[in-house]
């Protein structure tokens, strides 16, 4: 590959909550760097994942799912979406193809249209569509919505059509030098990824309001022992009753969350981990500038 043919650029994943944006990011990067869950609003800030290939380098920007903002937290989340749209070379609009189109989707289509940026439409979760012939009318319908550069059905979970997607993405990027080093994977500090792994396990094991009122802040990261990394994370909730739920009967839930998160973090850093979790009640943290800053939910 000659230097003149090498392409590089930023690509944002934009879509409704639960479309599978973070699942795709993890799949493309080949490491778990973003939390994934079946609860909406899992991703709260921009996460970059870097893919280096022979023909190009792509910096993927995972963003929070597009939703109506209620708290300051949600307003910051939506600001991250707008910021990503403004600053990328290409948009990947992602839809869960197994559910029907609603008003929320139309809002996302408009966002992408208004940006004037080139966009690919990714129809995700095709593993859930039994009759593949159902895909054609879907693709037809969407091509009437907007002039997408491509419409690509994939399964982020199973890894179907991921290579096709990557090749198409590179094709639509500008010619240019790599932006990051070849072996760089993400802009996220390890401690933020670790905190996200803890939050992911809490999301997986709770329902109702707990996923929305929970945040995880890494407070201590001690690498002084070459054998083991000691990590202390605070789990924020808003009320004492929620603290009880997160801790679980006799501490069973927080113990289970800790064990599962520790396994993910050990895989990530390639070292033994001691993980200590504790719960803090901070009323209305979702509307408090300082708490959000500390949690890394950036302006
Ligand atoms: N069957 C199936 N499930 C998928 C696929 N991709 C993602 N999922 C599931 O969909 C759910 C949502 O995935 P996420 O990757 O967290 O979705 P997201 O778009 O990042 O969601 P937000 O961060 O809330 O905006 C999870 O339960 C995933 O396992 C897919 O290709 N097939
Ligand atoms: Mg996500």
mmCIF file with all atom_site columns, C-alpha atoms in Angstrom, residues 93 193 217:
data_model
loop_
_atom_site.group_PDB
_atom_site.id
_atom_site.type_symbol
_atom_site.label_atom_id
_atom_site.label_alt_id
_atom_site.label_comp_id
_atom_site.label_asym_id
_atom_site.label_entity_id
_atom_site.label_seq_id
_atom_site.pdbx_PDB_ins_code
_atom_site.Cartn_x
_atom_site.Cartn_y
_atom_site.Cartn_z
_atom_site.occupancy
_atom_site.B_iso_or_equiv
_atom_site.pdbx_formal_charge
_atom_site.auth_seq_id
_atom_site.auth_comp_id
_atom_site.auth_asym_id
_atom_site.auth_atom_id
_atom_site.pdbx_PDB_model_num
ATOM 1 C CA . UNK A 1 93  ? -25.823 5.904 12.087 1.00 0.00 ? 93  UNK A CA 1
ATOM 2 C CA . UNK A 1 193 ? -12.407 1.580 31.820 1.00 0.00 ? 193 UNK A CA 1
ATOM 3 C CA . UNK A 1 217 ? -15.676 6.676 40.430 1.00 0.00 ? 217 UNK A CA 1
#
